[in-house]
Coordinates of C-alpha atoms and ligand atoms in Angstrom, one line a residue:
M1 CA -13.0 48.9 39.6
T2 CA -14.5 49.6 43.0
V3 CA -14.6 47.9 46.3
H4 CA -18.0 46.4 47.1
P5 CA -20.0 49.3 48.6
T6 CA -21.4 47.2 51.5
L7 CA -18.0 46.5 52.8
A8 CA -17.2 48.6 55.9
M9 CA -13.5 49.4 55.4
S10 CA -13.2 50.1 59.1
E11 CA -13.7 46.4 59.7
L12 CA -10.6 45.7 57.7
V13 CA -8.1 47.9 59.6
A14 CA -5.1 45.7 60.5
L15 CA -4.6 44.6 64.0
Q16 CA -1.3 42.8 64.5
S17 CA -0.6 40.2 67.0
D18 CA -3.9 38.4 67.2
E19 CA -5.0 35.2 65.6
N20 CA -7.7 36.6 63.3
P21 CA -6.4 35.2 59.9
L22 CA -7.5 38.3 58.1
H23 CA -5.4 40.5 60.3
I24 CA -2.5 38.2 59.9
A25 CA -2.8 38.2 56.1
Q26 CA -3.1 42.0 56.0
G27 CA -0.1 42.4 58.3
Q28 CA 1.9 40.2 56.0
I29 CA 0.9 42.2 52.9
D30 CA 1.7 45.5 54.7
R31 CA 5.1 44.3 55.5
A32 CA 5.9 43.2 51.9
T33 CA 4.5 46.4 50.4
A34 CA 6.6 48.4 52.9
M35 CA 9.8 46.5 52.0
L36 CA 9.1 47.1 48.3
G37 CA 8.4 50.8 49.0
L38 CA 5.0 50.6 47.2
G39 CA 2.6 53.6 47.4
K40 CA -0.7 54.0 49.3
S41 CA -3.0 52.9 46.4
A42 CA -1.1 49.7 45.9
R43 CA -1.1 49.0 49.6
N44 CA -4.9 49.7 50.0
L45 CA -5.8 47.6 47.0
L46 CA -3.7 44.7 48.1
R47 CA -4.8 44.6 51.7
N48 CA -8.6 44.6 50.9
P49 CA -10.8 42.4 48.7
L50 CA -12.0 43.8 45.4
R51 CA -15.4 42.2 45.7
E52 CA -17.4 40.2 48.2
F53 CA -20.6 38.1 48.0
H54 CA -22.5 37.2 51.1
F55 CA -25.4 34.7 50.9
Q56 CA -27.9 33.0 53.0
L57 CA -28.5 29.6 51.4
S58 CA -31.9 28.0 52.2
V59 CA -31.6 24.2 51.8
Q60 CA -34.3 21.6 52.3
M61 CA -33.3 18.9 54.8
D62 CA -34.3 15.3 54.5
D63 CA -37.0 15.8 57.1
G64 CA -38.7 18.4 55.0
S65 CA -37.5 21.4 57.1
N66 CA -35.4 24.2 55.7
E67 CA -32.1 25.2 57.1
I68 CA -30.2 28.5 56.4
F69 CA -26.5 28.4 55.8
P70 CA -24.4 31.6 55.7
A71 CA -22.0 31.4 52.7
Y72 CA -19.4 33.6 51.0
R73 CA -17.3 34.1 47.9
I74 CA -14.5 36.7 48.3
Q75 CA -12.7 37.9 45.2
W76 CA -9.5 39.4 46.6
N77 CA -7.6 40.5 43.5
D78 CA -7.8 39.6 39.9
A79 CA -5.1 41.9 38.4
R80 CA -3.1 38.9 37.1
G81 CA -6.1 36.8 35.9
P82 CA -9.4 35.4 36.9
G83 CA -10.0 34.7 40.6
K84 CA -9.0 31.3 41.8
G85 CA -9.5 29.4 45.0
G86 CA -11.4 26.7 46.8
I87 CA -14.7 26.5 48.6
R88 CA -14.5 25.4 52.2
F89 CA -17.4 23.7 54.1
H90 CA -16.7 24.0 57.8
P91 CA -18.7 24.7 61.0
Q92 CA -16.0 27.1 62.3
E93 CA -15.7 29.1 59.1
T94 CA -15.9 32.9 59.4
V95 CA -16.0 35.6 56.8
D96 CA -12.6 36.8 58.0
T97 CA -11.1 33.3 57.5
V98 CA -12.5 33.3 53.9
R99 CA -11.1 36.7 53.3
A100 CA -7.7 35.7 54.6
L101 CA -7.8 32.5 52.5
A102 CA -8.7 34.6 49.4
A103 CA -5.7 37.0 50.1
W104 CA -3.4 34.0 50.4
M105 CA -4.7 32.5 47.1
T106 CA -3.8 35.8 45.4
L107 CA -0.3 35.6 46.8
K108 CA -0.1 31.9 46.0
T109 CA -1.0 32.1 42.4
A110 CA 1.6 34.9 42.0
V111 CA 4.4 33.0 43.7
L112 CA 3.8 30.2 41.2
D113 CA 3.5 32.7 38.4
L114 CA 0.1 31.4 37.3
P115 CA -2.0 33.8 35.2
L116 CA -4.6 33.9 37.9
G117 CA -5.8 36.0 40.8
G118 CA -7.1 34.9 44.1
A119 CA -10.5 34.2 45.6
K120 CA -12.1 31.9 48.2
G121 CA -15.5 30.5 49.1
G122 CA -16.9 29.2 52.3
V123 CA -20.1 27.8 53.7
I124 CA -20.7 27.6 57.4
C125 CA -22.0 24.1 57.8
D126 CA -21.0 20.8 59.3
P127 CA -20.8 18.4 56.3
K128 CA -20.3 15.4 58.6
R129 CA -23.9 15.9 59.8
L130 CA -25.4 16.2 56.4
S131 CA -26.7 13.3 54.3
Q132 CA -25.5 13.0 50.7
P133 CA -28.7 14.4 49.3
E134 CA -28.5 17.4 51.7
L135 CA -24.9 18.0 50.7
E136 CA -25.8 17.9 47.1
R137 CA -28.7 20.4 47.6
L138 CA -26.4 22.7 49.6
S139 CA -23.7 22.5 46.8
R140 CA -26.2 23.3 44.1
A141 CA -27.7 26.2 46.2
Y142 CA -24.3 27.7 46.6
I143 CA -23.7 27.7 42.8
R144 CA -27.2 29.1 42.1
A145 CA -26.3 32.0 44.4
V146 CA -22.9 32.7 42.9
A147 CA -23.4 31.6 39.3
Q148 CA -23.5 35.1 37.7
N149 CA -20.2 36.1 39.4
I150 CA -18.0 33.0 38.6
G151 CA -16.9 31.6 35.3
P152 CA -13.7 30.5 33.5
D153 CA -12.7 34.1 32.9
I154 CA -14.1 35.6 36.1
D155 CA -13.5 33.4 39.1
V156 CA -12.9 29.6 39.2
P157 CA -13.7 27.7 42.4
A158 CA -12.1 24.4 43.5
P159 CA -12.1 22.0 46.5
D160 CA -10.8 23.0 49.9
V161 CA -11.4 21.6 53.5
Y162 CA -14.3 19.1 53.4
T163 CA -15.2 19.7 49.8
T164 CA -14.6 16.9 47.3
P165 CA -14.5 16.0 43.5
Q166 CA -18.1 14.8 43.9
I167 CA -19.1 18.2 45.2
M168 CA -17.3 19.9 42.3
A169 CA -19.2 17.6 39.9
W170 CA -22.6 18.7 41.4
M171 CA -21.5 22.3 41.3
L172 CA -20.4 22.0 37.6
D173 CA -23.7 20.4 36.7
E174 CA -25.7 23.1 38.4
Y175 CA -23.7 25.9 36.6
E176 CA -23.9 24.2 33.2
S177 CA -27.7 23.7 33.7
I178 CA -28.2 27.4 34.4
F179 CA -26.3 28.5 31.3
S180 CA -27.3 25.6 29.1
R181 CA -23.8 24.9 27.9
R182 CA -20.7 22.8 28.8
Q183 CA -18.2 25.0 30.6
P184 CA -15.8 22.6 32.4
G185 CA -13.3 25.4 33.1
V186 CA -15.7 27.0 35.6
I187 CA -14.5 24.8 38.4
T188 CA -11.5 22.6 39.0
G189 CA -10.8 19.5 41.1
K190 CA -13.5 17.7 39.2
P191 CA -13.7 13.9 38.7
L192 CA -11.9 12.7 35.5
S193 CA -15.3 11.8 34.0
V194 CA -16.4 15.4 33.7
G195 CA -13.2 17.1 32.7
G196 CA -10.9 16.7 35.8
S197 CA -7.1 16.4 35.4
I198 CA -5.1 13.4 36.0
G199 CA -2.8 14.1 39.0
R200 CA -5.2 16.7 40.7
N201 CA -6.0 14.4 43.6
D202 CA -2.5 14.2 45.1
A203 CA -1.3 17.5 43.7
T204 CA -1.2 19.5 46.9
A205 CA 0.8 16.9 48.7
R206 CA 3.0 16.1 45.7
G207 CA 3.9 19.8 45.2
G208 CA 4.7 20.0 48.9
V209 CA 6.9 16.9 48.8
Y210 CA 8.8 18.4 45.7
A211 CA 9.3 21.5 47.8
V212 CA 10.7 19.5 50.7
R213 CA 13.1 17.7 48.3
E214 CA 14.4 21.2 47.2
A215 CA 14.7 22.4 50.8
A216 CA 16.7 19.2 51.6
R217 CA 18.9 19.9 48.6
V218 CA 19.8 23.5 49.7
L219 CA 20.2 22.4 53.3
D220 CA 22.3 19.4 52.3
L221 CA 20.1 17.0 54.2
D222 CA 19.6 13.3 53.4
L223 CA 16.0 12.6 54.3
N224 CA 16.1 8.9 53.3
G225 CA 14.9 6.8 56.3
K226 CA 14.3 10.0 58.4
A227 CA 11.1 10.6 60.4
A228 CA 8.2 12.8 59.5
A229 CA 4.9 13.8 61.3
I230 CA 1.7 14.9 59.6
Q231 CA -1.0 16.9 61.4
G232 CA -4.3 16.5 59.4
Y233 CA -5.4 13.5 57.4
G234 CA -7.6 15.0 54.7
N235 CA -6.6 15.2 51.0
A236 CA -3.2 16.9 51.6
G237 CA -2.2 15.0 54.8
S238 CA -3.1 11.5 53.6
Y239 CA -1.3 11.8 50.2
A240 CA 1.7 13.4 52.0
H241 CA 1.9 10.2 54.0
Q242 CA 2.2 8.2 50.8
L243 CA 4.4 10.5 48.9
A244 CA 6.9 11.3 51.7
E245 CA 7.5 7.6 51.8
E246 CA 7.5 7.0 48.0
L247 CA 9.3 10.1 46.8
L248 CA 11.6 10.9 49.8
G249 CA 12.1 7.5 51.4
M250 CA 10.9 9.0 54.7
K251 CA 9.2 7.1 57.5
V252 CA 6.0 8.7 58.8
V253 CA 5.9 8.1 62.5
A254 CA 2.8 10.1 63.5
V255 CA -0.4 11.3 61.9
S256 CA -3.6 12.9 63.2
D257 CA -7.0 14.2 62.3
S258 CA -9.7 16.2 64.1
R259 CA -10.3 13.4 66.6
G260 CA -6.6 12.8 67.6
G261 CA -3.4 11.3 66.5
I262 CA -1.4 8.0 66.4
Y263 CA 2.4 7.5 66.9
A264 CA 4.6 4.6 66.0
P265 CA 8.4 5.1 66.2
D266 CA 9.0 2.5 63.5
G267 CA 6.7 4.2 61.0
L268 CA 3.1 3.9 59.9
D269 CA 2.1 2.0 56.7
Y270 CA 0.0 4.5 54.6
R271 CA -2.1 1.9 53.0
A272 CA -3.2 0.4 56.3
V273 CA -3.8 3.8 57.9
Q274 CA -5.8 5.1 54.9
A275 CA -7.9 1.9 55.0
H276 CA -8.5 2.3 58.8
K277 CA -9.6 5.9 58.3
A278 CA -11.9 4.9 55.4
Q279 CA -13.5 2.3 57.6
T280 CA -13.8 4.1 60.9
G281 CA -13.8 7.7 59.9
S282 CA -10.5 8.5 61.8
V283 CA -6.9 7.5 62.2
V284 CA -7.5 7.1 65.9
G285 CA -7.5 3.5 67.2
F286 CA -5.1 2.2 64.5
P287 CA -3.6 -1.0 66.0
N288 CA -0.1 -1.1 67.6
T289 CA 0.2 2.7 68.0
Q290 CA 0.4 5.1 70.9
P291 CA -2.2 7.9 71.0
V292 CA -0.7 11.4 70.5
S293 CA -2.6 14.7 70.7
N294 CA -2.7 17.1 67.8
E295 CA -0.7 19.5 70.0
D296 CA 2.0 17.0 71.0
L297 CA 2.4 15.7 67.4
L298 CA 3.8 19.1 66.4
T299 CA 6.8 18.8 68.8
L300 CA 7.8 15.2 68.1
D301 CA 11.4 14.6 67.2
V302 CA 11.2 14.4 63.4
S303 CA 13.1 15.8 60.5
V304 CA 10.0 17.1 58.6
L305 CA 6.7 18.3 60.1
F306 CA 3.7 18.7 57.7
P307 CA 1.0 20.8 59.3
S308 CA -1.8 19.8 57.0
A309 CA -5.0 20.8 58.7
L310 CA -6.1 24.3 59.7
E311 CA -4.9 27.8 60.6
N312 CA -3.0 28.9 63.7
V313 CA -1.5 25.6 65.1
I314 CA 2.1 26.7 65.3
T315 CA 2.0 29.8 67.6
E316 CA 4.3 31.6 70.1
R317 CA 3.1 29.1 72.7
N318 CA 4.7 26.0 71.0
A319 CA 7.2 27.3 68.4
A320 CA 10.1 27.1 70.8
N321 CA 9.4 23.3 71.2
I322 CA 9.3 22.4 67.5
T323 CA 12.3 20.2 66.7
A324 CA 11.7 19.5 63.0
L325 CA 14.4 20.8 60.6
I326 CA 11.8 21.5 57.9
V327 CA 8.2 22.7 58.4
A328 CA 6.3 22.0 55.3
E329 CA 3.0 23.9 55.4
L330 CA 0.3 21.9 53.5
A331 CA -2.4 23.7 55.4
N332 CA -3.2 27.4 54.8
G333 CA -2.0 29.7 57.5
P334 CA -0.9 27.1 60.1
T335 CA 1.9 29.4 61.5
T336 CA 1.3 32.8 63.2
P337 CA 3.6 35.7 62.6
E338 CA 5.0 35.5 66.1
A339 CA 5.8 31.8 65.6
D340 CA 7.4 32.6 62.3
E341 CA 10.0 34.8 64.0
I342 CA 10.7 32.2 66.6
L343 CA 11.2 29.4 64.0
H344 CA 13.4 31.7 61.9
E345 CA 15.6 32.5 64.9
R346 CA 15.9 28.9 65.7
G347 CA 17.1 28.1 62.1
I348 CA 14.1 25.9 61.2
F349 CA 13.5 26.0 57.5
V350 CA 9.8 26.8 56.9
L351 CA 8.3 26.1 53.5
P352 CA 5.5 28.7 53.6
D353 CA 1.9 27.6 52.7
I354 CA 1.7 29.9 49.6
L355 CA 4.6 27.9 48.1
C356 CA 4.4 24.6 49.8
N357 CA 0.7 23.8 49.2
A358 CA 0.5 25.5 45.8
G359 CA 0.6 22.1 43.9
G360 CA -3.1 22.0 44.2
V361 CA -3.9 25.2 42.5
T362 CA -1.1 24.6 40.0
V363 CA -2.7 21.4 38.8
S364 CA -6.1 23.2 39.0
Y365 CA -4.6 25.7 36.5
F366 CA -3.4 22.7 34.3
E367 CA -7.0 21.4 34.5
Q368 CA -8.3 24.7 33.2
V369 CA -5.8 24.7 30.4
Q370 CA -6.9 21.2 29.4
N371 CA -10.6 22.2 29.6
A372 CA -10.0 25.2 27.4
S373 CA -8.1 23.2 24.8
N374 CA -10.4 20.1 25.2
F375 CA -7.2 18.0 25.1
Y376 CA -6.0 16.0 28.1
W377 CA -2.5 15.3 29.3
D378 CA -1.0 12.1 30.6
E379 CA 0.2 11.6 34.2
A380 CA 3.9 12.1 33.4
T381 CA 3.2 15.4 31.8
V382 CA 1.2 16.7 34.8
H383 CA 3.9 15.5 37.2
N384 CA 6.8 17.0 35.2
R385 CA 5.1 20.3 34.7
L386 CA 4.2 20.5 38.4
D387 CA 7.7 19.6 39.4
E388 CA 9.1 22.3 37.1
R389 CA 6.8 25.0 38.6
M390 CA 7.4 24.0 42.2
T391 CA 11.2 23.9 41.7
T392 CA 11.4 27.2 39.9
S393 CA 9.2 28.9 42.5
F394 CA 11.2 27.5 45.3
E395 CA 14.4 28.9 43.7
H396 CA 12.9 32.3 43.2
M397 CA 11.8 32.4 46.9
H398 CA 15.1 31.1 48.2
R399 CA 17.1 33.6 46.1
L400 CA 15.0 36.5 47.4
A401 CA 15.3 35.2 51.0
N402 CA 19.1 35.4 50.7
E403 CA 19.1 38.7 48.9
Y404 CA 16.8 40.5 51.4
G405 CA 18.1 38.5 54.4
V406 CA 14.6 37.5 55.4
H407 CA 12.7 34.3 56.2
N408 CA 11.1 32.3 53.4
R409 CA 7.6 33.5 54.1
L410 CA 8.5 37.1 53.8
A411 CA 10.5 36.4 50.7
A412 CA 7.5 34.6 49.1
H413 CA 5.3 37.6 50.0
I414 CA 7.8 40.0 48.5
L415 CA 7.9 37.9 45.3
A416 CA 4.1 37.8 45.1
V417 CA 3.4 41.4 45.9
K418 CA 5.9 42.5 43.4
R419 CA 4.3 40.5 40.6
I420 CA 0.7 41.6 41.5
N421 CA 1.8 45.2 41.7
E422 CA 3.3 44.9 38.2
A423 CA 0.0 43.8 36.8
M424 CA -1.9 46.5 38.7
K425 CA 0.5 49.1 37.4
A426 CA 0.2 47.8 33.8
R427 CA -3.6 48.1 34.1
G428 CA -3.4 51.6 35.5
W429 CA -4.9 50.7 38.8
V430 CA -2.1 52.2 40.9
Ligands
LIG1 N1 -8.0 24.9 48.1 C1 -6.7 24.8 47.5 C2 -5.8 25.9 48.0 O1 -6.0 26.4 49.1 C3 -6.8 24.7 46.0 C4 -7.3 25.9 45.3 C5 -7.5 25.7 43.8 O2 -7.2 24.6 43.2 O3 -8.0 26.6 43.2 O4 -4.8 26.2 47.4

């Protein structure tokens, strides 16, 4: 078990207090390992990836030219089980972002007590500028590059920002063509027709909404009729709109996407906003609403704020102005460590990403279990089992937060690091 030899360890030295997601993730891991009094070997293994794969994907464009796309798969830690985590297609992707996301996946699967490790993939590309055939060729090229190093018992990809069930289906097909056999458990978030799970589409948002329900319970808050705001309107954000209304009785007063936001104090109808986005490509311009910037949306007077887009949106610059009672992180890494301290001091209840958005990977795990047994569950079973996992994990985190007198994120990190360390110890790695 060695670290990939091409990886310059000096690159990975922690620098606190900046917004490089890798440095943030390493700082968080260092803090949890220190609180648990773990030794140097555990700390070093946990704060660095076990394996990294870097590719240049050459893809033929529709005009006959070839374009080269940098791509990555980072396997952070697989002590608890095969690597698990999505593949992101984003123009601003960096290798350090993928590393951080892989580290957070490792912590996330441990918080949920799933028998999985953590990994992440990324391709630097702008999927909005690619045609469907170009997107398909890129997706297949990615799998050809990584095929020997993924698998149901090695590392299992899934969707993330700007990757979809359709992309998972192309990837599955490419993988199965290479190995000449059906192996649906190699990738999750697939369409139902090729071995996807019922309930995977809205799982990230649903898990987050269950976590908000539990937070409201311990805070003794009645959320019925109260306002919520959602930054980001991809898979997580758009389903959060629907489920905050359906499961919590909340009224969503503001939503946004990469082009801007909309605000309506009486609430936004999710069906109409989703239809507008499907038609125009954005929530912007939805009738009878006021425009609101992504930045201003965060500080609106609401009970629950769902950051559901990208990293580093709640920072020391705006944390003092956030008025929400609960911050439910459906995005990965939306809050910087400095902002964490400010929110904690101000008594804002943060549901950290590695708990709050873990519904997605939890139902991905259910999908794999169904693929392995070739027997598929009904919707009620998926929802009940997801609820059970989210509620239990929330309780574990909440109990640890009280026990150690720390904020929820640090409690979740302590919980995760403790579990990963137990597996590393059992294997004789530390
Ligand atoms: N991309 C999602 C996440 O960040 C889901 C990962 C998965 O299902 O493996 O948790």
